[in-house]
PDB file of C-alpha atoms in Angstrom:
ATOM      1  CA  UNK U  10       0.000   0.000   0.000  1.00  0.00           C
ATOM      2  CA  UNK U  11       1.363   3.230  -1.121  1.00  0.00           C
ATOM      3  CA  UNK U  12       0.210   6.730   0.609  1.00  0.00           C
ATOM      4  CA  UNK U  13       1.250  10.250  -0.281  1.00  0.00           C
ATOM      5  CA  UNK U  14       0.052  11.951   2.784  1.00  0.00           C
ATOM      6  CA  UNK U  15       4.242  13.355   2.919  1.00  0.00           C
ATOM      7  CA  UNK U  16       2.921  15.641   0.020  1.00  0.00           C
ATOM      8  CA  UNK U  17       0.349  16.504   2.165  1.00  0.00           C
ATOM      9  CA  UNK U  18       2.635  17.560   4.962  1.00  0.00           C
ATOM     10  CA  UNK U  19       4.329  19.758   2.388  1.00  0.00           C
ATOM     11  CA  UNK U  20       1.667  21.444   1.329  1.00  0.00           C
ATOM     12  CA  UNK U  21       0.515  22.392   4.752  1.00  0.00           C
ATOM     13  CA  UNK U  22       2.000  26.284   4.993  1.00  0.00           C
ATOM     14  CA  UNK U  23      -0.096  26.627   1.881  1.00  0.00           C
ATOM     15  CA  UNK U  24      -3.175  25.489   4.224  1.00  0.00           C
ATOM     16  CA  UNK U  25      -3.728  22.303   2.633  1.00  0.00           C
ATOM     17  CA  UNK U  26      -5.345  24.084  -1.076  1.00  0.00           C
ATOM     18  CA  UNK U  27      -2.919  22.129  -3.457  1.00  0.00           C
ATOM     19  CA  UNK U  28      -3.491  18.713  -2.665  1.00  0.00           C
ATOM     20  CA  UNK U  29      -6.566  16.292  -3.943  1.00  0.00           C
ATOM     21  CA  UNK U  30      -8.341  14.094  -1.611  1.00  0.00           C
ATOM     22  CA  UNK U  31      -8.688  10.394  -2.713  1.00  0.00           C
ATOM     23  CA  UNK U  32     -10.790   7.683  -1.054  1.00  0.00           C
ATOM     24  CA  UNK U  33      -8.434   4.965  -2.321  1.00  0.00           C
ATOM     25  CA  UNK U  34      -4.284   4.629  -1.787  1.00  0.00           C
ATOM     26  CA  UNK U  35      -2.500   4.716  -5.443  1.00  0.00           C
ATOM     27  CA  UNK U  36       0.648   6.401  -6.571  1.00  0.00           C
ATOM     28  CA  UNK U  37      -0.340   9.533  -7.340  1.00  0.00           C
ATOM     29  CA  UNK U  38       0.188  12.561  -4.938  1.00  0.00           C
ATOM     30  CA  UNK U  39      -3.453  12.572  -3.672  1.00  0.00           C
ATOM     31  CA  UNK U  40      -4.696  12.332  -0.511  1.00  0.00           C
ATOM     32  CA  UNK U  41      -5.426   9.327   1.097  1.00  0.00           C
ATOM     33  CA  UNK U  42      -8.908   8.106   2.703  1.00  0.00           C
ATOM     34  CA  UNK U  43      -8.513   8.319   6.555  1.00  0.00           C
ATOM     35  CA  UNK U  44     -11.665   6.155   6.466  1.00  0.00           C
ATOM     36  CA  UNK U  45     -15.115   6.948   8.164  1.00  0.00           C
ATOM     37  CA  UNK U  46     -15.180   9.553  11.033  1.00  0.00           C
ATOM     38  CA  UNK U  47     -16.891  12.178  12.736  1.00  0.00           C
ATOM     39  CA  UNK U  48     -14.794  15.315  12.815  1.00  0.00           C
ATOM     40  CA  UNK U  49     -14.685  14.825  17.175  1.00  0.00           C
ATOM     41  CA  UNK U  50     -13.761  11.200  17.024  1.00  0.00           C
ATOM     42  CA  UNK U  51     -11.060  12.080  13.723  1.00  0.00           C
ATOM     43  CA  UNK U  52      -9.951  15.130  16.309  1.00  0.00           C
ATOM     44  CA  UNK U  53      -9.532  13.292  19.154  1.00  0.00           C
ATOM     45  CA  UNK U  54      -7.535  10.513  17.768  1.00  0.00           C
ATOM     46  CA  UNK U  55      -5.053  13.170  16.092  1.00  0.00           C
ATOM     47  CA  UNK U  56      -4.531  14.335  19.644  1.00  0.00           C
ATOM     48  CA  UNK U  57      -3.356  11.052  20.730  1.00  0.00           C
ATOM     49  CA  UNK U  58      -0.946  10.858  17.590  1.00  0.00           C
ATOM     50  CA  UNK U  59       0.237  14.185  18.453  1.00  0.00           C
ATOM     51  CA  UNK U  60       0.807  13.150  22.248  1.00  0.00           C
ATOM     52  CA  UNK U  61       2.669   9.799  21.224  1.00  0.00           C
ATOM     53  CA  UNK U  62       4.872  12.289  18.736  1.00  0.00           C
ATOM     54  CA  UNK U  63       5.682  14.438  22.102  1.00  0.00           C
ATOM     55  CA  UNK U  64       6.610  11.658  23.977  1.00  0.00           C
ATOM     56  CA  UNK U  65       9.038  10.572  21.401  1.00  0.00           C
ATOM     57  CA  UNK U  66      10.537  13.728  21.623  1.00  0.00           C
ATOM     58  CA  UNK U  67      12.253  13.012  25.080  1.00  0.00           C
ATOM     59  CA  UNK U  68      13.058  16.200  26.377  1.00  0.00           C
ATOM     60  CA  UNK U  69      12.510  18.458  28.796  1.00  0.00           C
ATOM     61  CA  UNK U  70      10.264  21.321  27.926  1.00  0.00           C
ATOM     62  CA  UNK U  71       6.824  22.668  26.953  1.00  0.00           C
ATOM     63  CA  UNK U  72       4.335  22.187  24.402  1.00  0.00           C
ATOM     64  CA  UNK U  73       2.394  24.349  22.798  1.00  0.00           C
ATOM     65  CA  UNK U  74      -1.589  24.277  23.973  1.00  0.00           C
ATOM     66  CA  UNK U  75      -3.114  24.082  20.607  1.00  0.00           C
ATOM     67  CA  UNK U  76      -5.972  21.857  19.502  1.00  0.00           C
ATOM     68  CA  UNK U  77      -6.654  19.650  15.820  1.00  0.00           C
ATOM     69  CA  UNK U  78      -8.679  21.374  13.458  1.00  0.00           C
ATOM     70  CA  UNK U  79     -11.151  20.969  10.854  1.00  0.00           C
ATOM     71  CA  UNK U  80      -9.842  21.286   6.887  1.00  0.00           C
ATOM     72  CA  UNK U  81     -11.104  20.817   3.663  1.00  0.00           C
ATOM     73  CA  UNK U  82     -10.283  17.573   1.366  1.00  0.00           C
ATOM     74  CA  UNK U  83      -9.559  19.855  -1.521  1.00  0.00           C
ATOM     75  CA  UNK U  84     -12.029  19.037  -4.381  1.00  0.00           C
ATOM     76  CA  UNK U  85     -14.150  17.284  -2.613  1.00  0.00           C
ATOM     77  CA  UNK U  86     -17.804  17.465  -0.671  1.00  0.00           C
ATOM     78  CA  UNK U  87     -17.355  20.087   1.991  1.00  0.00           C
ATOM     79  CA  UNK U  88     -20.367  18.479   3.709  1.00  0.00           C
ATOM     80  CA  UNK U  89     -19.216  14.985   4.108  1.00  0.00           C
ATOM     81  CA  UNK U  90     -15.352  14.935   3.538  1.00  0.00           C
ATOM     82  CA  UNK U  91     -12.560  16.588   5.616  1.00  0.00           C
ATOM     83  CA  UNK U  92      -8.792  16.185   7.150  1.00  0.00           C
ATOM     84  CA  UNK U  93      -7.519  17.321  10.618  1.00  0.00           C
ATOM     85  CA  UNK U  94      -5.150  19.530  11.037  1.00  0.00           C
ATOM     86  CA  UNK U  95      -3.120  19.559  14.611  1.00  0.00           C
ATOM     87  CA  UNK U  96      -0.112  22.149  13.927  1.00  0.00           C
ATOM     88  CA  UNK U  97       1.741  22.640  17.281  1.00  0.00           C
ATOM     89  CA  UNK U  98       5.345  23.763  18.752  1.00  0.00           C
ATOM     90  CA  UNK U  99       8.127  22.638  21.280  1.00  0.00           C
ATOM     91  CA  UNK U 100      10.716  24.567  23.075  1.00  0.00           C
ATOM     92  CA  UNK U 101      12.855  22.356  24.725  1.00  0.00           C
ATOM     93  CA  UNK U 102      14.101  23.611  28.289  1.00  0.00           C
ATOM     94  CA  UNK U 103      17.617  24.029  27.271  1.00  0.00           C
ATOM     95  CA  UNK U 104      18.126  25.786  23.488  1.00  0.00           C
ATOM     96  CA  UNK U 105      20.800  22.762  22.952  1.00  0.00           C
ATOM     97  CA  UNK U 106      18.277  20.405  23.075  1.00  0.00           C
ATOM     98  CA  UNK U 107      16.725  21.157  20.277  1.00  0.00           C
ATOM     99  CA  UNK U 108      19.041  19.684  18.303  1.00  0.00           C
ATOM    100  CA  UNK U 109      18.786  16.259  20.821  1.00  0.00           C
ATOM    101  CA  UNK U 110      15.013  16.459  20.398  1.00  0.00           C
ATOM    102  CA  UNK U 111      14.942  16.495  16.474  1.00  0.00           C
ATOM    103  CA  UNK U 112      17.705  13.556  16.767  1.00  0.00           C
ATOM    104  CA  UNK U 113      15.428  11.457  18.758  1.00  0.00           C
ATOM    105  CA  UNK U 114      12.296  12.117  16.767  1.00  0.00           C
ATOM    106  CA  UNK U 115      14.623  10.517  13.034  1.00  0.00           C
ATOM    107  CA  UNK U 116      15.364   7.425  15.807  1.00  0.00           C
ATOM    108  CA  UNK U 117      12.534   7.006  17.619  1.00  0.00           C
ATOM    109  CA  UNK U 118       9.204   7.807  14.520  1.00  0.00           C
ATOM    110  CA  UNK U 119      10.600   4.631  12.739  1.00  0.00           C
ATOM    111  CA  UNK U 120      10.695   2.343  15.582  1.00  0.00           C
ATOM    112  CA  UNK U 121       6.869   3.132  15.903  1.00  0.00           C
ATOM    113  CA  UNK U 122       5.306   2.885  12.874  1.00  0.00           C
ATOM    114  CA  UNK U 123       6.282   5.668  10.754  1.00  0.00           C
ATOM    115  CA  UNK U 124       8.519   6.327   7.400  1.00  0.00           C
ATOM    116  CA  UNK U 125      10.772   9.102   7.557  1.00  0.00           C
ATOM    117  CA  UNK U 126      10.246  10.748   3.626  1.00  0.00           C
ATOM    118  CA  UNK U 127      12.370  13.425   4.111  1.00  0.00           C
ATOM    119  CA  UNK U 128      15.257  14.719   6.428  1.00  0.00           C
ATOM    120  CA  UNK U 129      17.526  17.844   6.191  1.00  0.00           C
ATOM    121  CA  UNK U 130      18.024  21.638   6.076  1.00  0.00           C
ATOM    122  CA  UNK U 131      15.095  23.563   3.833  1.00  0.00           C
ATOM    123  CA  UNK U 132      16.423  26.542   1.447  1.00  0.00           C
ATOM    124  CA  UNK U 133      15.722  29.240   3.965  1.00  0.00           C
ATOM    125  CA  UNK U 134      18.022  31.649   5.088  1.00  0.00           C
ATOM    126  CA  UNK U 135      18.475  29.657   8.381  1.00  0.00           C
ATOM    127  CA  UNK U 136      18.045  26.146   6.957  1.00  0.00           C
ATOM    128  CA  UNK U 137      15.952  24.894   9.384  1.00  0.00           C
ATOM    129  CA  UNK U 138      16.241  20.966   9.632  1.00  0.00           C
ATOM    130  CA  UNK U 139      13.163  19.597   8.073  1.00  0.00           C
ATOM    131  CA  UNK U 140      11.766  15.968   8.658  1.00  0.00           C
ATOM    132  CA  UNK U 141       8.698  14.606   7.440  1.00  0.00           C
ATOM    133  CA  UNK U 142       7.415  11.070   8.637  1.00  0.00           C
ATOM    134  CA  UNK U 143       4.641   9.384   6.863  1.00  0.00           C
ATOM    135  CA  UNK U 144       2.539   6.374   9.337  1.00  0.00           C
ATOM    136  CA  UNK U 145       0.489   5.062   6.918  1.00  0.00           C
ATOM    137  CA  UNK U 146      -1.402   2.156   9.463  1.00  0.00           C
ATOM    138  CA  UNK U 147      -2.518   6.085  11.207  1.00  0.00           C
ATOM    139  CA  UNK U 148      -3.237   7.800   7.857  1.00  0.00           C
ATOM    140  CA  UNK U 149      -0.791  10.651   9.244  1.00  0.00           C
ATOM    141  CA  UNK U 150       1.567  12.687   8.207  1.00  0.00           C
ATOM    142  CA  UNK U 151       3.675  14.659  10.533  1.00  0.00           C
ATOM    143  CA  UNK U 152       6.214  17.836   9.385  1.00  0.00           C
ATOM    144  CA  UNK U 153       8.912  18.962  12.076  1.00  0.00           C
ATOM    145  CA  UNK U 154      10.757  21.845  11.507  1.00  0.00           C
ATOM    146  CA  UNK U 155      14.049  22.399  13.939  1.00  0.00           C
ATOM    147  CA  UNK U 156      13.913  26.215  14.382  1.00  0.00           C
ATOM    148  CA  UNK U 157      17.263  26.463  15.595  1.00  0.00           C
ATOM    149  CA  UNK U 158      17.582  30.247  14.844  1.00  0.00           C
ATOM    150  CA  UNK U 159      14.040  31.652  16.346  1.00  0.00           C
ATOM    151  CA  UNK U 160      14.107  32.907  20.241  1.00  0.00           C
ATOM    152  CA  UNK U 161      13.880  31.073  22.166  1.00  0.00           C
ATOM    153  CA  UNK U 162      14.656  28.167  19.362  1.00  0.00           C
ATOM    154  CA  UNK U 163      11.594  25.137  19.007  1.00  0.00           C
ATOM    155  CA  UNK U 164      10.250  22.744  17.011  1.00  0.00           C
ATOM    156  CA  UNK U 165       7.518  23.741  15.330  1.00  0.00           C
ATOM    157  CA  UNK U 166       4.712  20.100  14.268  1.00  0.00           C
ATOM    158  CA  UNK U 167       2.481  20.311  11.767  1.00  0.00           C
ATOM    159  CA  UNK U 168       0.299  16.543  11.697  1.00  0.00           C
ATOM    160  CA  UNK U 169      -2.733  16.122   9.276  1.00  0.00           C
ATOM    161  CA  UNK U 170      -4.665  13.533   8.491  1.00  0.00           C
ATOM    162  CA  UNK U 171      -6.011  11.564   5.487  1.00  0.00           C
ATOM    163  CA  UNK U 172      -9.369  12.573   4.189  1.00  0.00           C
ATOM    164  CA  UNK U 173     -12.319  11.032   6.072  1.00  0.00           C
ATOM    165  CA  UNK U 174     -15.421  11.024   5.264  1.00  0.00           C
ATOM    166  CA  UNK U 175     -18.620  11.539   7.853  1.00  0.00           C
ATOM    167  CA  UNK U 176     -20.717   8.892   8.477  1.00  0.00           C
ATOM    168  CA  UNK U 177     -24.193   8.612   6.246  1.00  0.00           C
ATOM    169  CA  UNK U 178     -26.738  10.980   7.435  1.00  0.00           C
ATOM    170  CA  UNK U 179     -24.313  13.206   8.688  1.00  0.00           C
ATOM    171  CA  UNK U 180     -22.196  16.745   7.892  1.00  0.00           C
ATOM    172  CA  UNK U 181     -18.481  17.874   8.899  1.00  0.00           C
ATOM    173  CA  UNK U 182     -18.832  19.590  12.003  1.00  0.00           C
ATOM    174  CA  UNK U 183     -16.263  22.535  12.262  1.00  0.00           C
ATOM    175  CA  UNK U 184     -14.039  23.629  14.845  1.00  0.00           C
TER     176      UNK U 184
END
C-alpha cells in the first residue's frame, strides 16, 4: 500500500489548497482516505498521535496548547469529507536540546510505525532541519521543523490527516 500523505505535509503552509483528496491509496500525490469519522472522534484521535509524537521527543520542555482542526479535502464534498489539522510547537528547556530532540524524533518515529520521507536543512536563510514522517497504518503525516535560529529556538509540528469522510446521514462539524 502506497500513501502520499508526505505531500500533504508539504503542502501544509499553503493550508492544505494544493493537494486532492482520494478515497483509495494509489501512486499519485493525492490524498489518502482516513476512512469513516466524525470530525470529534477524527480530532480526538489526532490528539493522541500528536501526544505519542511528544513523547518521542524526550526532552525536557513545553508544548504548545493548541488543539486539531477541521480542513477541507480539496475538491471534494465540503459536507461529508474533511482532514484534521493539529499544527503545534516545542521549546525544549535548554536551546541545545533542540538539536537532541529532532535527533530522537529521526530514531525514535521509525521504531513506531512511521517512514521518515524526508530529512535535512530547507532553502531558507536559516536552513531549518526539516523531517517529514509518513505512518500510513494512522493515515498521518507529521512535518517537524528544527527552528534552531528563532528565540527562544523550538520545534515547530504540523500533523494532518487523510481525508475522512462523515458517516451517512451526517455533515463535517467545524471547529
Amino acid at each position: 500500500m502506497k500513501t502520499k500523505l508526505s505531500a500533504l505535509v508539504l503542502a501544509v503552509p499553503l493550508v492544505l489548497t494544493i493537494t486532492g483528496c482520494s478515497m483509495t491509496d494509489n501512486d499519485s500525490d493525492e490524498v489518502p482516505s482516513g476512512g469513516t469519522s466524525t470530525s470529534r472522534d477524527a480530532s480526538d484521535a489526532m490528539e493522541k498521535v500528536s501526544s505519542g509524537v511528544y513523547d518521542l521527543i524526550g526532552v525536557k520542555g513545553k508544548a504548545s496548547d493548541s488543539r486539531p482542526t477541521v480542513t477541507d479535502c480539496s475538491g471534494k464534498d465540503t459536507k461529508t469529507y474533511f482532514q484534521i489539522l493539529h499544527p503545534w510547537s516545542f521549546t525544549p528547556a535548554s536551546a541545545s536540546d533542540l538539536d537532541v530532540a529532532m535527533e530522537r524524533l529521526k530514531a525514535e518515529l521509525p521504531k513506531n510505525g512511521w517512514k521518515i520521507v524526508d530529512y535535512g536543512p530547507d532553502t531558507s536563510k536559516n536552513k531549518n532541519v526539516n523531517l517529514v514522517a509518513d505512518n500510513d497504518k494512522k493515515k498521518v503525516s507529521v512535518k517537524v521543523i528544527a527552528m534552531a535560529k528563532d528565540e527562544p529556538p523550538m520545534l515547530t509540528l504540523d500533523l494532518v490527516s487523510g481525508c475522512y469522510k462523515v458517516p451517512d446521514g451526517q455533515e463535517v462539524e467545524r471547529f
